[in-house]
Amino acid sequence: MLDRGAEPAAITWVISRDAWWSNRRALQSAGTLRSGSLEMLCRQSEVMATASSVAAYCEGMEQCGAWLRVDAQIRPTMYHAATVTKAELQRLGHLGCIVRSGKLLQIEPGRMTLQGGCIDSPAGALYIDCSASALSRNCLDRTPVFSPGRIDLQFIRFPGLCLSVALTGIIEAFVESDAEKQRMTQVAPMIDTVEDWIDRFVVNAENQQAWMGHEAVRSWLGVCRLDAVAAMMRAVPADDVVACRWRDRLRELAPDVAANMRRLRSMSTG
């Protein structure tokens, strides 16, 4: 709407829950941006390896620039791994009115009813529903990928849906043991909170370890372009000293990251 010329002062944004957003800067892997992205990933890994609590993890991710939020005074309660640039989020923060009164329950001429009360709206206002849940109802779905005579497509690497689906096909084609297929396809469903994300990170790591233990799956992953981080690390030129340093640091941090994220998961699940 802003790009189409709408005035910020004329827009009211109803936010039912504030969210953490992933900084798109960490995902830009081409050419001159590669070193910066690898550095950002290293900063994130340092936070993951050392955070003493979930709250400290969130603070660290924000401080290193990996996570963003609309208002620095409001602690987000949601994380869907949505990506945004800092400039885009700053524009949203300058809208004319941001309403935080829970979910929208009803719209009537001149009025919106929310969980926290009613607010007036201009006559002839245009209401745009941006609340579609997409995959969020998948959060609790742990249906196994492989069951007798059936394959249920699920995230086995969150949030890499395309990688998950392609890899499921590779596992079906090259892995004979049903037990091994199950071990390689722990389900990592859609997330709603930071605690969910920490759980999925651990599941991702456990699946990755299982994949790397199978020669055919490992070989396929070695040339797959759907794993953005792995592809970026493979593409680092030998003469790019800075990028090589960040890549090596990422690998060095990996064991501590895995151990501490498991610890944070155990803390959040009791």
mmCIF file of C-alpha atoms in Angstrom:
data_model
loop_
_atom_site.group_PDB
_atom_site.id
_atom_site.type_symbol
_atom_site.label_atom_id
_atom_site.label_comp_id
_atom_site.label_asym_id
_atom_site.label_seq_id
_atom_site.Cartn_x
_atom_site.Cartn_y
_atom_site.Cartn_z
ATOM 1 C CA MET A 1 0.000 0.000 0.000
ATOM 2 C CA LEU A 2 2.806 2.390 0.843
ATOM 3 C CA ASP A 3 4.511 1.572 -2.448
ATOM 4 C CA ARG A 4 1.239 2.382 -4.226
ATOM 5 C CA GLY A 5 1.138 5.846 -2.693
ATOM 6 C CA ALA A 6 -1.020 5.369 0.388
ATOM 7 C CA GLU A 7 -0.258 7.901 3.097
ATOM 8 C CA PRO A 8 1.158 6.330 6.290
ATOM 9 C CA ALA A 9 -1.126 8.533 8.391
ATOM 10 C CA ALA A 10 -4.186 7.044 6.679
ATOM 11 C CA ILE A 11 -3.341 3.437 7.575
ATOM 12 C CA THR A 12 -4.406 1.693 10.784
ATOM 13 C CA TRP A 13 -2.599 -1.586 11.468
ATOM 14 C CA VAL A 14 -4.218 -4.042 13.882
ATOM 15 C CA ILE A 15 -1.539 -6.236 15.480
ATOM 16 C CA SER A 16 -2.981 -9.092 17.514
ATOM 17 C CA ARG A 17 0.503 -10.175 18.651
ATOM 18 C CA ASP A 18 3.884 -8.570 18.115
ATOM 19 C CA ALA A 19 6.373 -10.758 16.302
ATOM 20 C CA TRP A 20 10.074 -11.237 15.926
ATOM 21 C CA TRP A 21 11.131 -10.951 12.276
ATOM 22 C CA SER A 22 14.213 -12.475 10.639
ATOM 23 C CA ASN A 23 16.515 -9.928 9.034
ATOM 24 C CA ARG A 24 16.680 -10.741 5.319
ATOM 25 C CA ARG A 25 20.267 -9.496 5.298
ATOM 26 C CA ALA A 26 21.429 -12.864 6.633
ATOM 27 C CA LEU A 27 19.954 -14.682 3.645
ATOM 28 C CA GLN A 28 21.591 -12.699 0.837
ATOM 29 C CA SER A 29 24.333 -14.986 -0.378
ATOM 30 C CA ALA A 30 25.360 -13.726 -3.794
ATOM 31 C CA GLY A 31 28.690 -12.172 -4.689
ATOM 32 C CA THR A 32 29.785 -9.268 -2.520
ATOM 33 C CA LEU A 33 26.978 -9.927 -0.018
ATOM 34 C CA ARG A 34 28.287 -13.407 0.844
ATOM 35 C CA SER A 35 30.826 -12.359 3.485
ATOM 36 C CA GLY A 36 28.275 -10.183 5.266
ATOM 37 C CA SER A 37 25.730 -12.996 5.329
ATOM 38 C CA LEU A 38 28.277 -15.477 6.676
ATOM 39 C CA GLU A 39 29.294 -12.974 9.337
ATOM 40 C CA MET A 40 25.638 -12.560 10.342
ATOM 41 C CA LEU A 41 25.234 -16.343 10.548
ATOM 42 C CA CYS A 42 28.324 -16.513 12.764
ATOM 43 C CA ARG A 43 26.922 -13.850 15.072
ATOM 44 C CA GLN A 44 23.698 -15.845 15.327
ATOM 45 C CA SER A 45 25.642 -19.023 16.052
ATOM 46 C CA GLU A 46 27.565 -17.288 18.827
ATOM 47 C CA VAL A 47 24.239 -16.333 20.428
ATOM 48 C CA MET A 48 22.888 -19.862 20.012
ATOM 49 C CA ALA A 49 26.030 -21.325 21.564
ATOM 50 C CA THR A 50 26.032 -19.094 24.647
ATOM 51 C CA ALA A 51 22.479 -17.924 25.474
ATOM 52 C CA SER A 52 21.600 -18.770 29.075
ATOM 53 C CA SER A 53 17.823 -18.653 28.554
ATOM 54 C CA VAL A 54 15.183 -18.206 25.878
ATOM 55 C CA ALA A 55 14.896 -14.524 26.808
ATOM 56 C CA ALA A 56 18.667 -14.100 26.520
ATOM 57 C CA TYR A 57 18.550 -15.848 23.163
ATOM 58 C CA CYS A 58 15.961 -13.363 21.852
ATOM 59 C CA GLU A 59 17.967 -10.420 23.171
ATOM 60 C CA GLY A 60 21.148 -11.740 21.611
ATOM 61 C CA MET A 61 19.518 -12.336 18.240
ATOM 62 C CA GLU A 62 18.258 -8.760 18.236
ATOM 63 C CA GLN A 63 21.574 -7.308 19.358
ATOM 64 C CA CYS A 64 23.499 -9.092 16.606
ATOM 65 C CA GLY A 65 21.031 -7.805 14.013
ATOM 66 C CA ALA A 66 19.545 -11.188 13.098
ATOM 67 C CA TRP A 67 16.073 -10.469 14.494
ATOM 68 C CA LEU A 68 13.992 -7.310 14.235
ATOM 69 C CA ARG A 69 10.783 -6.026 15.828
ATOM 70 C CA VAL A 70 8.394 -3.188 15.117
ATOM 71 C CA ASP A 71 8.629 -1.519 18.534
ATOM 72 C CA ALA A 72 11.668 -1.806 20.798
ATOM 73 C CA GLN A 73 9.433 -1.190 23.840
ATOM 74 C CA ILE A 74 7.214 -4.225 23.225
ATOM 75 C CA ARG A 75 8.402 -7.789 23.776
ATOM 76 C CA PRO A 76 7.189 -10.009 20.900
ATOM 77 C CA THR A 77 5.357 -13.216 21.742
ATOM 78 C CA MET A 78 5.294 -14.683 18.223
ATOM 79 C CA TYR A 79 7.926 -15.958 15.799
ATOM 80 C CA HIS A 80 7.013 -17.442 12.411
ATOM 81 C CA ALA A 81 10.466 -17.056 10.804
ATOM 82 C CA ALA A 82 9.061 -14.404 8.470
ATOM 83 C CA THR A 83 11.754 -12.322 6.780
ATOM 84 C CA VAL A 84 11.874 -8.573 6.352
ATOM 85 C CA THR A 85 14.453 -5.880 5.711
ATOM 86 C CA LYS A 86 15.229 -3.285 8.342
ATOM 87 C CA ALA A 87 14.017 -0.548 5.976
ATOM 88 C CA GLU A 88 10.671 -2.294 5.420
ATOM 89 C CA LEU A 89 10.082 -2.696 9.134
ATOM 90 C CA GLN A 90 10.972 0.931 9.823
ATOM 91 C CA ARG A 91 8.336 2.008 7.313
ATOM 92 C CA LEU A 92 5.733 -0.125 9.067
ATOM 93 C CA GLY A 93 6.686 1.421 12.392
ATOM 94 C CA HIS A 94 5.740 4.859 11.075
ATOM 95 C CA LEU A 95 2.158 4.034 10.144
ATOM 96 C CA GLY A 96 -0.435 6.480 11.398
ATOM 97 C CA CYS A 97 -2.012 4.151 13.947
ATOM 98 C CA ILE A 98 -0.960 0.763 15.293
ATOM 99 C CA VAL A 99 -3.642 -0.950 17.380
ATOM 100 C CA ARG A 100 -2.712 -3.611 19.924
ATOM 101 C CA SER A 101 -5.959 -4.835 21.467
ATOM 102 C CA GLY A 102 -5.902 -8.503 20.589
ATOM 103 C CA LYS A 103 -7.646 -10.165 17.677
ATOM 104 C CA LEU A 104 -10.255 -8.432 15.546
ATOM 105 C CA LEU A 105 -13.665 -9.936 16.334
ATOM 106 C CA GLN A 106 -16.127 -7.888 14.284
ATOM 107 C CA ILE A 107 -16.302 -5.059 11.751
ATOM 108 C CA GLU A 108 -19.293 -2.709 11.605
ATOM 109 C CA PRO A 109 -19.771 0.645 9.864
ATOM 110 C CA GLY A 110 -17.523 3.072 11.714
ATOM 111 C CA ARG A 111 -16.326 0.589 14.316
ATOM 112 C CA MET A 112 -14.016 -2.364 14.907
ATOM 113 C CA THR A 113 -14.527 -4.704 17.850
ATOM 114 C CA LEU A 114 -11.392 -6.347 19.198
ATOM 115 C CA GLN A 115 -10.681 -8.621 22.131
ATOM 116 C CA GLY A 116 -9.548 -5.587 24.116
ATOM 117 C CA GLY A 117 -12.422 -3.283 23.214
ATOM 118 C CA CYS A 118 -13.878 -1.190 20.384
ATOM 119 C CA ILE A 119 -12.289 1.536 18.286
ATOM 120 C CA ASP A 120 -13.804 3.946 15.789
ATOM 121 C CA SER A 121 -12.919 3.772 12.117
ATOM 122 C CA PRO A 122 -13.555 6.284 9.321
ATOM 123 C CA ALA A 123 -16.637 6.044 7.144
ATOM 124 C CA GLY A 124 -15.867 4.209 3.930
ATOM 125 C CA ALA A 125 -12.707 2.631 5.340
ATOM 126 C CA LEU A 126 -11.185 -0.217 3.351
ATOM 127 C CA TYR A 127 -10.432 -3.300 5.479
ATOM 128 C CA ILE A 128 -7.709 -5.675 4.295
ATOM 129 C CA ASP A 129 -7.429 -9.079 5.986
ATOM 130 C CA CYS A 130 -3.777 -10.122 6.263
ATOM 131 C CA SER A 131 -4.385 -12.727 8.959
ATOM 132 C CA ALA A 132 -4.485 -15.892 6.831
ATOM 133 C CA SER A 133 -2.881 -18.660 8.865
ATOM 134 C CA ALA A 134 -1.139 -20.324 5.891
ATOM 135 C CA LEU A 135 0.664 -23.279 7.469
ATOM 136 C CA SER A 136 0.295 -22.228 11.106
ATOM 137 C CA ARG A 137 -2.335 -24.887 11.820
ATOM 138 C CA ASN A 138 0.415 -27.381 11.088
ATOM 139 C CA CYS A 139 2.170 -26.437 14.365
ATOM 140 C CA LEU A 140 1.063 -29.517 16.282
ATOM 141 C CA ASP A 141 0.999 -31.981 13.388
ATOM 142 C CA ARG A 142 3.608 -34.667 14.040
ATOM 143 C CA THR A 143 2.147 -37.218 11.633
ATOM 144 C CA PRO A 144 5.087 -39.417 10.562
ATOM 145 C CA VAL A 145 6.326 -38.894 7.023
ATOM 146 C CA PHE A 146 6.556 -42.617 6.347
ATOM 147 C CA SER A 147 3.837 -45.046 7.395
ATOM 148 C CA PRO A 148 2.741 -48.354 5.808
ATOM 149 C CA GLY A 149 1.643 -47.662 2.234
ATOM 150 C CA ARG A 150 1.644 -43.906 2.749
ATOM 151 C CA ILE A 151 3.897 -40.817 2.595
ATOM 152 C CA ASP A 152 2.763 -37.608 4.333
ATOM 153 C CA LEU A 153 4.796 -34.619 3.180
ATOM 154 C CA GLN A 154 6.023 -32.638 6.186
ATOM 155 C CA PHE A 155 8.794 -30.255 7.099
ATOM 156 C CA ILE A 156 11.858 -32.326 7.941
ATOM 157 C CA ARG A 157 14.043 -29.218 7.731
ATOM 158 C CA PHE A 158 12.232 -26.140 8.948
ATOM 159 C CA PRO A 159 11.667 -23.700 7.271
ATOM 160 C CA GLY A 160 12.938 -25.355 4.077
ATOM 161 C CA LEU A 161 9.729 -26.723 2.587
ATOM 162 C CA CYS A 162 11.170 -27.346 -0.892
ATOM 163 C CA LEU A 163 14.241 -29.047 0.577
ATOM 164 C CA SER A 164 12.038 -31.156 2.861
ATOM 165 C CA VAL A 165 9.868 -32.426 0.026
ATOM 166 C CA ALA A 166 12.775 -33.124 -2.334
ATOM 167 C CA LEU A 167 14.739 -34.867 0.393
ATOM 168 C CA THR A 168 11.746 -37.026 1.279
ATOM 169 C CA GLY A 169 11.816 -38.321 -2.292
ATOM 170 C CA ILE A 170 15.543 -39.061 -2.068
ATOM 171 C CA ILE A 171 15.084 -40.933 1.213
ATOM 172 C CA GLU A 172 12.215 -42.959 -0.248
ATOM 173 C CA ALA A 173 14.335 -43.858 -3.275
ATOM 174 C CA PHE A 174 17.638 -44.697 -1.597
ATOM 175 C CA VAL A 175 16.932 -45.761 1.995
ATOM 176 C CA GLU A 176 15.632 -49.312 2.347
ATOM 177 C CA SER A 177 15.034 -49.693 6.077
ATOM 178 C CA ASP A 178 11.718 -48.339 7.377
ATOM 179 C CA ALA A 179 13.348 -47.648 10.740
ATOM 180 C CA GLU A 180 16.102 -45.647 9.046
ATOM 181 C CA LYS A 181 13.549 -43.679 7.038
ATOM 182 C CA GLN A 182 11.779 -42.774 10.271
ATOM 183 C CA ARG A 183 15.056 -41.731 11.893
ATOM 184 C CA MET A 184 15.858 -39.431 8.968
ATOM 185 C CA THR A 185 12.451 -37.766 8.870
ATOM 186 C CA GLN A 186 11.623 -36.468 12.326
ATOM 187 C CA VAL A 187 8.861 -33.949 11.713
ATOM 188 C CA ALA A 188 9.639 -30.245 12.248
ATOM 189 C CA PRO A 189 6.225 -28.576 11.789
ATOM 190 C CA MET A 190 5.404 -24.897 11.409
ATOM 191 C CA ILE A 191 6.210 -22.671 14.386
ATOM 192 C CA ASP A 192 4.311 -20.081 16.417
ATOM 193 C CA THR A 193 6.768 -19.099 19.164
ATOM 194 C CA VAL A 194 10.497 -18.827 19.823
ATOM 195 C CA GLU A 195 10.262 -21.990 21.911
ATOM 196 C CA ASP A 196 8.821 -23.765 18.864
ATOM 197 C CA TRP A 197 11.733 -22.524 16.778
ATOM 198 C CA ILE A 198 14.296 -23.823 19.274
ATOM 199 C CA ASP A 199 12.642 -27.240 19.163
ATOM 200 C CA ARG A 200 12.664 -27.279 15.356
ATOM 201 C CA PHE A 201 16.317 -26.261 15.282
ATOM 202 C CA VAL A 202 17.191 -29.298 17.385
ATOM 203 C CA VAL A 203 15.071 -31.568 15.177
ATOM 204 C CA ASN A 204 16.770 -30.100 12.097
ATOM 205 C CA ALA A 205 20.178 -30.889 13.580
ATOM 206 C CA GLU A 206 19.221 -34.458 14.479
ATOM 207 C CA ASN A 207 17.830 -35.074 11.002
ATOM 208 C CA GLN A 208 20.944 -33.566 9.434
ATOM 209 C CA GLN A 209 23.150 -35.917 11.426
ATOM 210 C CA ALA A 210 21.100 -38.885 10.216
ATOM 211 C CA TRP A 211 21.285 -37.730 6.591
ATOM 212 C CA MET A 212 25.041 -37.326 6.689
ATOM 213 C CA GLY A 213 25.378 -40.916 7.890
ATOM 214 C CA HIS A 214 23.887 -42.298 4.664
ATOM 215 C CA GLU A 215 26.156 -42.199 1.610
ATOM 216 C CA ALA A 216 23.516 -41.655 -1.081
ATOM 217 C CA VAL A 217 21.660 -38.987 0.880
ATOM 218 C CA ARG A 218 24.921 -37.270 1.816
ATOM 219 C CA SER A 219 26.045 -37.235 -1.832
ATOM 220 C CA TRP A 220 22.771 -35.688 -2.957
ATOM 221 C CA LEU A 221 22.951 -33.007 -0.276
ATOM 222 C CA GLY A 222 26.500 -32.228 -1.382
ATOM 223 C CA VAL A 223 25.250 -30.813 -4.680
ATOM 224 C CA CYS A 224 21.746 -29.700 -3.681
ATOM 225 C CA ARG A 225 20.986 -25.988 -4.125
ATOM 226 C CA LEU A 226 17.861 -26.052 -1.953
ATOM 227 C CA ASP A 227 19.885 -25.844 1.275
ATOM 228 C CA ALA A 228 20.732 -22.157 1.048
ATOM 229 C CA VAL A 229 23.317 -22.027 3.839
ATOM 230 C CA ALA A 230 25.179 -25.142 2.722
ATOM 231 C CA ALA A 231 25.165 -23.930 -0.885
ATOM 232 C CA MET A 232 26.509 -20.557 0.219
ATOM 233 C CA MET A 233 29.320 -22.176 2.193
ATOM 234 C CA ARG A 234 30.260 -24.425 -0.734
ATOM 235 C CA ALA A 235 30.383 -21.428 -3.055
ATOM 236 C CA VAL A 236 32.957 -19.494 -1.002
ATOM 237 C CA PRO A 237 35.985 -18.909 -3.279
ATOM 238 C CA ALA A 238 39.313 -20.076 -1.866
ATOM 239 C CA ASP A 239 40.770 -16.602 -2.415
ATOM 240 C CA ASP A 240 38.018 -14.849 -0.424
ATOM 241 C CA VAL A 241 39.912 -14.707 2.843
ATOM 242 C CA VAL A 242 37.176 -12.953 4.814
ATOM 243 C CA ALA A 243 34.387 -15.295 3.707
ATOM 244 C CA CYS A 244 36.599 -18.334 4.359
ATOM 245 C CA ARG A 245 37.243 -17.105 7.889
ATOM 246 C CA TRP A 246 33.525 -16.734 8.634
ATOM 247 C CA ARG A 247 32.756 -20.117 7.062
ATOM 248 C CA ASP A 248 35.391 -21.825 9.207
ATOM 249 C CA ARG A 249 34.105 -20.056 12.307
ATOM 250 C CA LEU A 250 30.594 -21.349 11.589
ATOM 251 C CA ARG A 251 31.881 -24.906 11.460
ATOM 252 C CA GLU A 252 33.853 -24.387 14.658
ATOM 253 C CA LEU A 253 30.775 -23.165 16.522
ATOM 254 C CA ALA A 254 28.464 -25.975 15.351
ATOM 255 C CA PRO A 255 29.003 -28.430 18.271
ATOM 256 C CA ASP A 256 28.443 -25.756 20.932
ATOM 257 C CA VAL A 257 25.383 -24.461 19.077
ATOM 258 C CA ALA A 258 23.815 -27.924 18.977
ATOM 259 C CA ALA A 259 24.514 -28.589 22.659
ATOM 260 C CA ASN A 260 23.177 -25.266 23.918
ATOM 261 C CA MET A 261 20.057 -25.313 21.759
ATOM 262 C CA ARG A 262 19.245 -28.749 23.168
ATOM 263 C CA ARG A 263 19.682 -27.294 26.650
ATOM 264 C CA LEU A 264 17.382 -24.356 25.853
ATOM 265 C CA ARG A 265 14.778 -26.762 24.494
ATOM 266 C CA SER A 266 14.854 -28.803 27.689
ATOM 267 C CA MET A 267 14.423 -25.600 29.720
ATOM 268 C CA SER A 268 11.410 -24.462 27.699
ATOM 269 C CA THR A 269 9.685 -27.857 27.761
ATOM 270 C CA GLY A 270 10.320 -28.496 31.448
#
